mmCIF file of C-alpha atoms in Angstrom:
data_model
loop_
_atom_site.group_PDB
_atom_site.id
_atom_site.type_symbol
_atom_site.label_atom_id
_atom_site.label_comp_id
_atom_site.label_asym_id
_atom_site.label_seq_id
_atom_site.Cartn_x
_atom_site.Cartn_y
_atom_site.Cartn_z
ATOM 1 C CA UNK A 1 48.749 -6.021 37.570
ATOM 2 C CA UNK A 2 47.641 -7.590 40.369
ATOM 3 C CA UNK A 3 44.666 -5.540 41.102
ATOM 4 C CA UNK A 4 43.314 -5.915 37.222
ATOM 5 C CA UNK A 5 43.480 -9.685 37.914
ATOM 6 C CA UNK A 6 41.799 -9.410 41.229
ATOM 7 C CA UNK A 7 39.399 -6.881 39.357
ATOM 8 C CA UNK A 8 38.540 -9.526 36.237
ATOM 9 C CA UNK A 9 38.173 -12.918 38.969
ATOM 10 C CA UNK A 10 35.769 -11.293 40.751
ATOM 11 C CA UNK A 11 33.569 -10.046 37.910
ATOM 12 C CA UNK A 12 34.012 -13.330 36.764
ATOM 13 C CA UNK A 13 32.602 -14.299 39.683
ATOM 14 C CA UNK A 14 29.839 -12.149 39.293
ATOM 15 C CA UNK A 15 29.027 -12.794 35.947
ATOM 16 C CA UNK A 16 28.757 -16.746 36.638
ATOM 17 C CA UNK A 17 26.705 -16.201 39.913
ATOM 18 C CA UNK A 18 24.527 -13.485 37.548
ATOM 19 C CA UNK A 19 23.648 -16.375 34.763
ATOM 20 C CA UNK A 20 23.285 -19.078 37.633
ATOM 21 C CA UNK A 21 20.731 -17.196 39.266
ATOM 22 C CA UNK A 22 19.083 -16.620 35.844
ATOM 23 C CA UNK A 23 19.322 -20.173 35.343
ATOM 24 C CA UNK A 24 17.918 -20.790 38.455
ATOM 25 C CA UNK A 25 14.895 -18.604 38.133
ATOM 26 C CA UNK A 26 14.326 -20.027 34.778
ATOM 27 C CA UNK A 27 14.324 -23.593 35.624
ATOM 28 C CA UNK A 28 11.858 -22.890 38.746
ATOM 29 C CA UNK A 29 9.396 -21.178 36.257
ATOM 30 C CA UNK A 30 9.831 -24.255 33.787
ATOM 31 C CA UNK A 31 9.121 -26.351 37.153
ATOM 32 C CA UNK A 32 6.298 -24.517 37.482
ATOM 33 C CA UNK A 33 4.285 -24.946 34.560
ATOM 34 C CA UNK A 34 4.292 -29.169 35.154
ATOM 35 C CA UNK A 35 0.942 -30.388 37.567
ATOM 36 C CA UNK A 36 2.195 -33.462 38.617
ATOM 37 C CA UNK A 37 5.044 -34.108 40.945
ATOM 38 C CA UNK A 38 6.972 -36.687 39.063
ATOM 39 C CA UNK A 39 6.557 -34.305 36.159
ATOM 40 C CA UNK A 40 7.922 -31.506 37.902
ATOM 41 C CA UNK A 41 10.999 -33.631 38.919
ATOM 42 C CA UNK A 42 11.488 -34.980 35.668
ATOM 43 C CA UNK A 43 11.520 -31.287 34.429
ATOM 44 C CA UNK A 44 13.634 -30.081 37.008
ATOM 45 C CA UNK A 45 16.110 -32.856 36.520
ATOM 46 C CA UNK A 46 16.624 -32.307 32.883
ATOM 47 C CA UNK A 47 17.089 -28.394 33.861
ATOM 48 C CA UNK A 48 19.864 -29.197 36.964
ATOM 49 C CA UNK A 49 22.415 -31.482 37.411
ATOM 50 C CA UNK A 50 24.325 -30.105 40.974
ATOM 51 C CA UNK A 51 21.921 -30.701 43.729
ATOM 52 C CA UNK A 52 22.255 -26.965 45.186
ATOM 53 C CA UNK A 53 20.884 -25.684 41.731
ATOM 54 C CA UNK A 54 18.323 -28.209 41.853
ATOM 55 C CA UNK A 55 17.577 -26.873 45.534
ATOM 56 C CA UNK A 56 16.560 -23.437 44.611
ATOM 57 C CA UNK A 57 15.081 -24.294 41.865
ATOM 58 C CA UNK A 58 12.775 -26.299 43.804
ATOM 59 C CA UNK A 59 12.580 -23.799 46.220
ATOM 60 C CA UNK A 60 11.409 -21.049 44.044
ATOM 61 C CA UNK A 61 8.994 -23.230 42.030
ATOM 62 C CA UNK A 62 7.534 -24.688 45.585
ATOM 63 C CA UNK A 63 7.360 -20.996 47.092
ATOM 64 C CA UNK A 64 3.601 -20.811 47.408
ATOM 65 C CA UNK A 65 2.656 -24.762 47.463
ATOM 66 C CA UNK A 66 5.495 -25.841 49.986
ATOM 67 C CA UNK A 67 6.828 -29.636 48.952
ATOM 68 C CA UNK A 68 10.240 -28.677 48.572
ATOM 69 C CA UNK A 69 12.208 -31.325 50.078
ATOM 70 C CA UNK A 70 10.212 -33.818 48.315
ATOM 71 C CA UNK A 71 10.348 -32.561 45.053
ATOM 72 C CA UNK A 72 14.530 -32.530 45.690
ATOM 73 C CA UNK A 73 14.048 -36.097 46.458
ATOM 74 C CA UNK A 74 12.182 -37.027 43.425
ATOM 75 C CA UNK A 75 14.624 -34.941 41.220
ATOM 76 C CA UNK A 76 17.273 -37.216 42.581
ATOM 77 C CA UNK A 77 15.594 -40.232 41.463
ATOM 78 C CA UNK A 78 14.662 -38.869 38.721
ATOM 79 C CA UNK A 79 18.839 -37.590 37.776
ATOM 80 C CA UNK A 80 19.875 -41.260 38.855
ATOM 81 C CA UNK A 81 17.379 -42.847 36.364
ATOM 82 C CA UNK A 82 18.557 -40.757 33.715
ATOM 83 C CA UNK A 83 21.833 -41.964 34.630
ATOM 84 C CA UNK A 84 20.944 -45.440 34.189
ATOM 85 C CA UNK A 85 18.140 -45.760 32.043
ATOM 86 C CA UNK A 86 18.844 -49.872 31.274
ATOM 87 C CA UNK A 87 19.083 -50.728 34.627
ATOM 88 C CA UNK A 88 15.683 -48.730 35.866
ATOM 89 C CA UNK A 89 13.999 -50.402 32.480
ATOM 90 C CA UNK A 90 15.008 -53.482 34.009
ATOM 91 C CA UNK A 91 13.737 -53.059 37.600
ATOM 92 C CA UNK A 92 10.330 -51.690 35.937
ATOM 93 C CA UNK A 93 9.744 -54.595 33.519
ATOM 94 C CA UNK A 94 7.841 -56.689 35.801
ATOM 95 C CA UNK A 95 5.393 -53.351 36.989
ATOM 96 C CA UNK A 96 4.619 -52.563 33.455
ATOM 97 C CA UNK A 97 4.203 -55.854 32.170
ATOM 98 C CA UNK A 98 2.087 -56.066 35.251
ATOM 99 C CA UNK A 99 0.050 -52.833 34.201
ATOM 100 C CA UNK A 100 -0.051 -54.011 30.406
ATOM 101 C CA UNK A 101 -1.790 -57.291 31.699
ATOM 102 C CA UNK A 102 -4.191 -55.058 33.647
ATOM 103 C CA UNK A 103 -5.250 -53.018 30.479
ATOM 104 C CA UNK A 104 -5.856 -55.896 28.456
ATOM 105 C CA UNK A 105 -8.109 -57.694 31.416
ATOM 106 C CA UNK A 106 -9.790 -54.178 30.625
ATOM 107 C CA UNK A 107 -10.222 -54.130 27.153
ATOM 108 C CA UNK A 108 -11.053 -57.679 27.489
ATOM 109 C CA UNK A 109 -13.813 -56.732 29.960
ATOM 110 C CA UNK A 110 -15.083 -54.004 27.988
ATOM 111 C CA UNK A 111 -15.350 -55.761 24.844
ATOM 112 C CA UNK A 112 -16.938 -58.628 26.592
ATOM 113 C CA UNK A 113 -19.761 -56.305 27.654
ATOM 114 C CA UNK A 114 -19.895 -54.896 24.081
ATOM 115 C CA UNK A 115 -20.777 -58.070 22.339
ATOM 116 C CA UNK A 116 -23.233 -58.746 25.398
ATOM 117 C CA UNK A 117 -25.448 -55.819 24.845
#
């Protein structure tokens, strides 16, 4: 009896380590696909939620470009805003009411210059 149960924990073992690698590899490619870096952490964060996941995920998506460590740090900004989207909404008000007053100097400006010529 005891062997069987020895014998089904570890190919339970191996069966989870099988599908994490998969998991892995598949969340690297998905990683891959994104240009920007904030896009590629975004991606990766909705793919991984444990941090040594995330890790070789990063790795094998930053295997040719390098960046690693700094797309791990951006996925854990990116996790921890998903974690608390009211409070990040909060601490970005002020930048994107900031921005929106920006675009409509801009339109402003460019309608301006419209009605000139």
């Amino acid at each position: 009896y005891e062997a069987a149960s020895a014998r089904d924990e570890l190919l339970g073992w191996w069966c989870r380590r099988c599908w994490e690698d998969r998991r892995t590899k598949e969340a690297g490619e998905a990683v891959k696909q994104e240009a920007g870096k904030l896009a590629r952490a975004y991606t990766l964060s909705s793919w991984c939620r444990f941090s040594t996941t995330a890790r070789r995920a990063a790795h094998h998506a930053s295997a040719i470009s390098g960046g690693n460590a700094e797309l791990v740090n951006l996925w854990q900004q990116c996790l921890d805003a998903r974690a608390r989207p009211s409070m990040v909404a909060e601490y970005l008000e002020p930048e994107a009411k900031r921005l929106g007053a920006m675009q409509d100097d801009a339109a402003g400006d460019a309608a301006a210059e419209l009605v000139e010529a």
